[in-house]
PDB file of C-alpha atoms in Angstrom:
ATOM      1  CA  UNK A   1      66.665  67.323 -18.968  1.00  0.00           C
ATOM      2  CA  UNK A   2      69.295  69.015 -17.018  1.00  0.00           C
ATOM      3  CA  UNK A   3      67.217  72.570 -16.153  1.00  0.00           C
ATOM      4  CA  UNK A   4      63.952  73.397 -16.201  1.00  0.00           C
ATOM      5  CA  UNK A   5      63.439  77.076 -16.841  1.00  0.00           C
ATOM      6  CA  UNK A   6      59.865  79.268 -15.419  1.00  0.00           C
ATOM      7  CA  UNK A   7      57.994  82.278 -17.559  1.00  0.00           C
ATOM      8  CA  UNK A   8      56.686  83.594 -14.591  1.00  0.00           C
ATOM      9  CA  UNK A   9      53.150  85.546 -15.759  1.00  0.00           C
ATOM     10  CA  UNK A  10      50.058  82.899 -16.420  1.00  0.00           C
ATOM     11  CA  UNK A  11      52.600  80.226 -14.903  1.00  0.00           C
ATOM     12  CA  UNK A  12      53.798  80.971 -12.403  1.00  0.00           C
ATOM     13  CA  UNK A  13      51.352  83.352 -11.179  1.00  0.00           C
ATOM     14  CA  UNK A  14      48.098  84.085 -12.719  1.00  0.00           C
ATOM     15  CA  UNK A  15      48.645  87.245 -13.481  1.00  0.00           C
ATOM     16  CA  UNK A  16      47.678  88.091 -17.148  1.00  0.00           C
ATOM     17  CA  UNK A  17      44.258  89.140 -16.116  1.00  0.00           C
ATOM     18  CA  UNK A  18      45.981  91.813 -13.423  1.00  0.00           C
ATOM     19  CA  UNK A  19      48.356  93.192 -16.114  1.00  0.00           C
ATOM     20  CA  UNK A  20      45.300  93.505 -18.340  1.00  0.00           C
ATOM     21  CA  UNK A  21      43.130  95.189 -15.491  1.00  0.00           C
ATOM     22  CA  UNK A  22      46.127  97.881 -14.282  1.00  0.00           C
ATOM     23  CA  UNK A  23      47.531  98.232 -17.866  1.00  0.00           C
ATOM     24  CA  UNK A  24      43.954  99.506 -19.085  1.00  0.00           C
ATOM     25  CA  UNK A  25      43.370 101.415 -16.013  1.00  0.00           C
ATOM     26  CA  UNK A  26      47.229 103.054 -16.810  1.00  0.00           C
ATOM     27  CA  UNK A  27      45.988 104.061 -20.486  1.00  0.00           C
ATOM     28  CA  UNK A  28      42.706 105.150 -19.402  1.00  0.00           C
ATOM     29  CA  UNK A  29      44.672 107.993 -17.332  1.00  0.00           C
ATOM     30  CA  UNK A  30      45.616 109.025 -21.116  1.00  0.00           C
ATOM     31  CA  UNK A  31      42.260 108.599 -22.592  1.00  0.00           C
ATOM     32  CA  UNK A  32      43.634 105.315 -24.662  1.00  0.00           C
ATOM     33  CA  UNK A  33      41.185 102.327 -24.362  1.00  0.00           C
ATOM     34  CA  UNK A  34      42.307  98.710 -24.979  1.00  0.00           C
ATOM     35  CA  UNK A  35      40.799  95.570 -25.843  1.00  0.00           C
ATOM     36  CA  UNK A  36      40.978  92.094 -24.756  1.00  0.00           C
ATOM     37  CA  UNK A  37      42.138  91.042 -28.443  1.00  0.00           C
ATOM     38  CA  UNK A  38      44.347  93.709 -28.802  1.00  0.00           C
ATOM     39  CA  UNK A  39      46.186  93.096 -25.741  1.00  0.00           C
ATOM     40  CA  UNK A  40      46.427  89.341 -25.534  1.00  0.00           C
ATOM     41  CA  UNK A  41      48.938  90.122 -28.905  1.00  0.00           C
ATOM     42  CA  UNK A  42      51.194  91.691 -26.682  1.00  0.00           C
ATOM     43  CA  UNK A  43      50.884  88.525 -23.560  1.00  0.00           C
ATOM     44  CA  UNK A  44      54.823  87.435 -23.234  1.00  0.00           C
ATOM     45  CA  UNK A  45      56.828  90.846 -24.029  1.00  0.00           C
ATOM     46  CA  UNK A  46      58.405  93.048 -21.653  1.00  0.00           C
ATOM     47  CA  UNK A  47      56.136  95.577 -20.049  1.00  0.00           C
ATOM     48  CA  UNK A  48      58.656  98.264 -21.658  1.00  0.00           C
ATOM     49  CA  UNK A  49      57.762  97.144 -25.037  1.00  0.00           C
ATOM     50  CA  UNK A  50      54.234  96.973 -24.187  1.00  0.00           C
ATOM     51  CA  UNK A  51      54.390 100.754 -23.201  1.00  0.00           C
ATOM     52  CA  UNK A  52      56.166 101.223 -26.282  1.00  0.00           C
ATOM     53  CA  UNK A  53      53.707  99.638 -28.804  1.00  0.00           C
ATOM     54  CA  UNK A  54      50.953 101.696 -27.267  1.00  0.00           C
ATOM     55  CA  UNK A  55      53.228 105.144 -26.794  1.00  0.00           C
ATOM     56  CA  UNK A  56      53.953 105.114 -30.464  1.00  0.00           C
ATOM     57  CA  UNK A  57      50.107 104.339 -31.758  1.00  0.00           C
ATOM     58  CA  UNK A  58      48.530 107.107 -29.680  1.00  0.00           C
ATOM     59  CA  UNK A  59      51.383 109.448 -29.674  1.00  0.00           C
ATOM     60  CA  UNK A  60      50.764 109.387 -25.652  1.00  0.00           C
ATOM     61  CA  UNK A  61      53.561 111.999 -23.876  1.00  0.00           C
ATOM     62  CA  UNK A  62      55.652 109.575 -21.605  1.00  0.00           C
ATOM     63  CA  UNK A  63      58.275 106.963 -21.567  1.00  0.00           C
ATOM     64  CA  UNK A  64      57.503 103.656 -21.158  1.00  0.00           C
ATOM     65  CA  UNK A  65      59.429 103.507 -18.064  1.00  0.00           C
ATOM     66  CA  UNK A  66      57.057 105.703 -16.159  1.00  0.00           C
ATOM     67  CA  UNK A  67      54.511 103.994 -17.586  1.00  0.00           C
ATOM     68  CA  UNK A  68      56.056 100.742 -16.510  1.00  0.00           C
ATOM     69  CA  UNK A  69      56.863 101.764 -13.192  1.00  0.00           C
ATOM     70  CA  UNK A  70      53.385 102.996 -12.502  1.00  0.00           C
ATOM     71  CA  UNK A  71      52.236  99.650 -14.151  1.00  0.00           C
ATOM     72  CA  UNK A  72      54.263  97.774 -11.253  1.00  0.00           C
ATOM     73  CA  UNK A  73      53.544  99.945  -8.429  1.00  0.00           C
ATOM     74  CA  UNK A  74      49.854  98.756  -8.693  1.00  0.00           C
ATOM     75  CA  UNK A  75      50.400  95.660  -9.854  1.00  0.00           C
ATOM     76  CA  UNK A  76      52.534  94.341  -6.203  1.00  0.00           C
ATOM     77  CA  UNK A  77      49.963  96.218  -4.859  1.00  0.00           C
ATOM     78  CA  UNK A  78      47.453  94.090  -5.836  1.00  0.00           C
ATOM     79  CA  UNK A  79      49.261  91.100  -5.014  1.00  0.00           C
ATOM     80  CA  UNK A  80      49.385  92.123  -1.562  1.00  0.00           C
ATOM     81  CA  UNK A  81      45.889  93.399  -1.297  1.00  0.00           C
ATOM     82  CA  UNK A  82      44.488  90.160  -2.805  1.00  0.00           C
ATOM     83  CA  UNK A  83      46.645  88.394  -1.127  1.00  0.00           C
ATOM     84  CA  UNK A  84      47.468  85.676  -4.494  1.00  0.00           C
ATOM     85  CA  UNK A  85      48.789  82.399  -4.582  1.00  0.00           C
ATOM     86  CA  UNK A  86      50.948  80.672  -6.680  1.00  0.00           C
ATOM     87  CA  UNK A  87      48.954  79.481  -9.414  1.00  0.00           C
ATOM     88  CA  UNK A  88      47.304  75.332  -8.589  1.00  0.00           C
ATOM     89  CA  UNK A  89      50.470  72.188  -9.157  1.00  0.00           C
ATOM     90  CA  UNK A  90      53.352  75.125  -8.986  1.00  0.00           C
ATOM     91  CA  UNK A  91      54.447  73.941  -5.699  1.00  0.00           C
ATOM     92  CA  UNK A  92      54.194  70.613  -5.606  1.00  0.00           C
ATOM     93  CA  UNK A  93      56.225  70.705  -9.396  1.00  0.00           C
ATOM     94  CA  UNK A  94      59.168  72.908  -7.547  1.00  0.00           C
ATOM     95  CA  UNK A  95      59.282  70.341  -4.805  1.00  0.00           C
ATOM     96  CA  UNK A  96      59.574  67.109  -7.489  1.00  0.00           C
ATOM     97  CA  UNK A  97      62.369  69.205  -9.638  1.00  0.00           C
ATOM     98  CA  UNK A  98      64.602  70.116  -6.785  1.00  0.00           C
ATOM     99  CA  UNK A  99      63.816  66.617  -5.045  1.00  0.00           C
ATOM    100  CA  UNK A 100      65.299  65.002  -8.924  1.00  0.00           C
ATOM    101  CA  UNK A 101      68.153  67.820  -8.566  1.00  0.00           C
ATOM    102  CA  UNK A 102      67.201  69.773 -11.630  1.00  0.00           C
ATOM    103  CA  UNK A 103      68.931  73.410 -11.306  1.00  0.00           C
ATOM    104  CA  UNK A 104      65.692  75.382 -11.941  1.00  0.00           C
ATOM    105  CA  UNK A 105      65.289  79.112 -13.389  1.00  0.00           C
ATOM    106  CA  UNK A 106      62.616  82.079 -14.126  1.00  0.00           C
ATOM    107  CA  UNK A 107      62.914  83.644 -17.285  1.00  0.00           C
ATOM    108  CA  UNK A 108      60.491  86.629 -17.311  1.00  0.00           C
ATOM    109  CA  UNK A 109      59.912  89.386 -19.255  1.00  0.00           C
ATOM    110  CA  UNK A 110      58.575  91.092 -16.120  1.00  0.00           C
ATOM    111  CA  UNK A 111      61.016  93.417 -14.357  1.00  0.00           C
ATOM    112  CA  UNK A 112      64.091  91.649 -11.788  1.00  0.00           C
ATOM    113  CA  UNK A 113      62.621  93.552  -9.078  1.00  0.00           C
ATOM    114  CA  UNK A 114      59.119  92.495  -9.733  1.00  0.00           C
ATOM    115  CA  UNK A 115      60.052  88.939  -9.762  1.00  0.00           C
ATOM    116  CA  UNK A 116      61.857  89.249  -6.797  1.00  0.00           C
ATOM    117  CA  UNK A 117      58.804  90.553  -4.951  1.00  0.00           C
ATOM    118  CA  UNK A 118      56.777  87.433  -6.440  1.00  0.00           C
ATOM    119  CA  UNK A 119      59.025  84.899  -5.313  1.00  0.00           C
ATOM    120  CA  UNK A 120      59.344  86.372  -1.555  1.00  0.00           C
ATOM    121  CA  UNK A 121      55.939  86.948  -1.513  1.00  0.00           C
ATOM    122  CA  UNK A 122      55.238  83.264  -2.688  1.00  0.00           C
ATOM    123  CA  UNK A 123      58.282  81.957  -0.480  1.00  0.00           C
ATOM    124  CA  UNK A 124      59.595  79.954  -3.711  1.00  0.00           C
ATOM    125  CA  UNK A 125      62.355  81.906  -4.045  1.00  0.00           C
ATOM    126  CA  UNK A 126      64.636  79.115  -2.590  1.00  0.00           C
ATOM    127  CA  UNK A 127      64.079  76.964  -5.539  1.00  0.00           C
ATOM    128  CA  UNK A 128      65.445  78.721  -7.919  1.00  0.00           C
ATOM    129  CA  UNK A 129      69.405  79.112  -9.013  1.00  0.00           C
ATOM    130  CA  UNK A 130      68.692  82.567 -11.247  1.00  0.00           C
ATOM    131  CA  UNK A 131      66.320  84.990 -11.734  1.00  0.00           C
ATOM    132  CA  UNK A 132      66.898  86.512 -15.007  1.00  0.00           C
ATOM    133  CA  UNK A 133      64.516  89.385 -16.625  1.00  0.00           C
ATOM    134  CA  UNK A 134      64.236  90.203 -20.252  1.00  0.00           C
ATOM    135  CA  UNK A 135      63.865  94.224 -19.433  1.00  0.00           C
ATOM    136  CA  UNK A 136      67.563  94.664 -19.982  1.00  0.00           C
ATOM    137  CA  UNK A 137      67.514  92.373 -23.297  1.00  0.00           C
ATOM    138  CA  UNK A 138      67.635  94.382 -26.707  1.00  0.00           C
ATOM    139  CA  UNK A 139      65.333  91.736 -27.692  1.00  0.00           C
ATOM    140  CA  UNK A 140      62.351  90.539 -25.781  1.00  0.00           C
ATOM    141  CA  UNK A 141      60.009  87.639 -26.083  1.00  0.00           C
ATOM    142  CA  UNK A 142      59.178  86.230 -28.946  1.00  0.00           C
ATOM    143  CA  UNK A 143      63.116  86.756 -29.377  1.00  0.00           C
ATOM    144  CA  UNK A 144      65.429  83.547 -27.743  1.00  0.00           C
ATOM    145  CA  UNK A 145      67.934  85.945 -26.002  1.00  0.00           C
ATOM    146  CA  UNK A 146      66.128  85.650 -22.318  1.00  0.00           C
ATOM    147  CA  UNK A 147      66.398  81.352 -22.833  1.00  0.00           C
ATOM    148  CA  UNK A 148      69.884  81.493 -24.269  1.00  0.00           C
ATOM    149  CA  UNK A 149      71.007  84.034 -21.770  1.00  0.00           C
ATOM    150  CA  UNK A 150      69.225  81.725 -18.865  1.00  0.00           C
ATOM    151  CA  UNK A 151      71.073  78.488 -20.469  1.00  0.00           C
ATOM    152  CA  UNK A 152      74.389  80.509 -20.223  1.00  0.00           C
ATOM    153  CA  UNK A 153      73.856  81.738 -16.602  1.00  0.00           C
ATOM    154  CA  UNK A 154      72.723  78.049 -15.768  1.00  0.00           C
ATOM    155  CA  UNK A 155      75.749  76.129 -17.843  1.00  0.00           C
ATOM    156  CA  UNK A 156      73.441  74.073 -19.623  1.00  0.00           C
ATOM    157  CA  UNK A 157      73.448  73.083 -23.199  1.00  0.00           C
ATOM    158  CA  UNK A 158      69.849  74.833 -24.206  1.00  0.00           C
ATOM    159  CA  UNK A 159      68.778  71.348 -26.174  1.00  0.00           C
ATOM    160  CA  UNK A 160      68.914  69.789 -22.568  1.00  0.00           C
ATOM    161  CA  UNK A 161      66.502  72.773 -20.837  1.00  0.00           C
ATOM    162  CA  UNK A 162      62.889  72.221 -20.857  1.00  0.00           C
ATOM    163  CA  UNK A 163      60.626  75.544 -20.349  1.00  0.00           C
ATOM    164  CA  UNK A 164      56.875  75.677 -18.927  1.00  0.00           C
ATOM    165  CA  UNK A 165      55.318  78.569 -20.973  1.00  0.00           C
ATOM    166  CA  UNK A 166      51.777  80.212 -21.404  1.00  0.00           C
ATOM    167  CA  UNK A 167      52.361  82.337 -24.522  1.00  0.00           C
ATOM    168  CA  UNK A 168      52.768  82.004 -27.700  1.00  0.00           C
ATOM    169  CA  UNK A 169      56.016  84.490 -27.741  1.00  0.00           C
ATOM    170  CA  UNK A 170      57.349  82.707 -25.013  1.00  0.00           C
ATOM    171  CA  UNK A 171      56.728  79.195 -26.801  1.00  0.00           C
ATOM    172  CA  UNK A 172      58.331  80.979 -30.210  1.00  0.00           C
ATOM    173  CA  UNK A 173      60.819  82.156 -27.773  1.00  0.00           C
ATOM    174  CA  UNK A 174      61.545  78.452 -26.495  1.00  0.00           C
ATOM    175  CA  UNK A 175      61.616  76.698 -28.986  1.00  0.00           C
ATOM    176  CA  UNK A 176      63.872  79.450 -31.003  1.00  0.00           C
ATOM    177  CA  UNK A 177      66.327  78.887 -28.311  1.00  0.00           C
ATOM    178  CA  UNK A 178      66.333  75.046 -29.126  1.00  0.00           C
ATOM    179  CA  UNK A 179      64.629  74.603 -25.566  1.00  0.00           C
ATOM    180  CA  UNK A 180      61.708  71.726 -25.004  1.00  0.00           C
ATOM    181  CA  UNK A 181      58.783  73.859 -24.308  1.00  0.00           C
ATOM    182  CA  UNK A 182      55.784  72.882 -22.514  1.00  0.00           C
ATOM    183  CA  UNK A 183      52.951  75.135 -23.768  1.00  0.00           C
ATOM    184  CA  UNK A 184      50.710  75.811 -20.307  1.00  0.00           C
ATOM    185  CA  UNK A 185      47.187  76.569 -21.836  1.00  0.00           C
ATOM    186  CA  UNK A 186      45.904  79.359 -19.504  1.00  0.00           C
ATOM    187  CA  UNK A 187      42.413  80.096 -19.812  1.00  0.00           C
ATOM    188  CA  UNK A 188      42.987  83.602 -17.739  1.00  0.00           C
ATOM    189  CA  UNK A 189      46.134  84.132 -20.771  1.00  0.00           C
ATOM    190  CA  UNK A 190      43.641  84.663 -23.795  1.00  0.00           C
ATOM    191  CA  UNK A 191      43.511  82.338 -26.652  1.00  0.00           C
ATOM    192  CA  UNK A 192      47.241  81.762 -27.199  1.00  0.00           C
ATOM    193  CA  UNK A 193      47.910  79.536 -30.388  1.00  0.00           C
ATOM    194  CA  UNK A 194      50.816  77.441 -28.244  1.00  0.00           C
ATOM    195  CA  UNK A 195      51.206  75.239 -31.541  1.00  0.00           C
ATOM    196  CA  UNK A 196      55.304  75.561 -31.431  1.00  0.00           C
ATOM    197  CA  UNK A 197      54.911  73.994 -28.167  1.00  0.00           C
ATOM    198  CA  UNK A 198      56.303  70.204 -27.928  1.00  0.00           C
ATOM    199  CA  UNK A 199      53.550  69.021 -25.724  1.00  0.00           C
ATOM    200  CA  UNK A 200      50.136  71.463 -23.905  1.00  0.00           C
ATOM    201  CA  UNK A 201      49.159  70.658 -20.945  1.00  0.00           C
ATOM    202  CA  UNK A 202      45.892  71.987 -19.457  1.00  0.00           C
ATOM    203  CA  UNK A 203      46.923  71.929 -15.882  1.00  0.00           C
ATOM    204  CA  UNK A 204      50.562  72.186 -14.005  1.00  0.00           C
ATOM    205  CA  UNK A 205      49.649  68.677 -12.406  1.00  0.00           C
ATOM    206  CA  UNK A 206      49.724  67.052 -16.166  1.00  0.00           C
ATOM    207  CA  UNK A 207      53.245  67.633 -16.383  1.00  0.00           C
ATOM    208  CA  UNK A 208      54.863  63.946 -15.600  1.00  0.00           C
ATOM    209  CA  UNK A 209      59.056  64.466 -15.124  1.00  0.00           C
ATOM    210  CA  UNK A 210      59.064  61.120 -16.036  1.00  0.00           C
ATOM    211  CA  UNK A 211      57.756  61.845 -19.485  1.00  0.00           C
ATOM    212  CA  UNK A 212      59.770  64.619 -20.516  1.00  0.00           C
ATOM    213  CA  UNK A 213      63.505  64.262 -22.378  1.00  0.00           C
TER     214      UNK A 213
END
């Protein structure tokens, strides 16, 4: 292992139940109603693309950047208000990589800005070497570009980066990239079929540096 590379939504933070709350309250505005099984399909891609899917099945009269910047406006909002955490073992995991030296990364399909925010908010952002979005990839999630692009940005052979992921386009993302992928199995990220995954861990504590390549 020479990099270690963060999705940041359901690892980082646990945030899939927030997207899930604000995105339905976004649609609702447009008289579109989602559900849980529907969305948890769409858990890993950018929130452009999610706008998309659901712009182009109910014909809705926006672009999915207004949507998405509405979507974010409430979503650091809520942060704030509720005044989050970083999700249990996400700490104490930044402080063993950087302690071992291991250049470490986000790759997230959220907007750069939104990470940002997360980071400062979490005071973690001094652990990491690049923050890298997928919002100004033609291809999202389940797609390799975001890990490749990371890789590149890192100088790292991508066979020697290991990723911590929650999805199962971000695993298929991973492990397309010819990353090690640890699949995270968030119970707040729906019933993600992590099976591409090299090892799943239940908890962030699990994960043992000593144990992985």
């Amino acid at each position: 292992m020479k990099a270690f590379i963060f999705d940041m939504d359901g690892v980082i933070i646990d945030s899939e139940p927030i997207h899930n709350k604000v995105i339905k309250e976004v649609l609702l505005k447009s008289n579109v109603v989602v559900d849980d099984k529907e969305f948890n399909t769409l858990i890993g891609m950018t929130s452009t693309s999610v706008f998309s899917y659901f712009i182009n099945k109910h014909h809705l009269p926006y672009t999915p950047q207004e949507m998405t910047n509405n979507h974010m406006t409430f979503f650091k909002k809520y942060i704030v208000e509720h005044q989050l955490k970083p999700i249990d073992g996400i700490t104490d995991l930044l402080e063993q990589l950087q302690k071992a030296n291991i250049p470490l990364a986000i790759a997230s399909s959220s907007p750069l800005n939104v990470i940002e925010f997360i980071v400062k908010t979490f005071n973690i952002d001094k652990y990491f070497k690049f923050l890298v979005s997928g919002e100004d990839l033609v291809h999202g999630k389940p797609a390799p570009d975001i890990y490749l692009k990371t890789a590149k940005k890192l100088f790292v052979n991508p066979k020697d980066c290991v990723v911590l992921e929650d999805s199962k386009n971000g695993s298929i993302a991973a492990k397309d990239a010819g990353m090690f992928c640890i699949g995270f199995a968030n119970p707040n990220s729906g019933n993600q079929d992590l099976s591409r995954a090299d090892i799943i861990i239940k908890q962030i504590s699990d994960i043992k540096l000593t144990q992985l390549p």
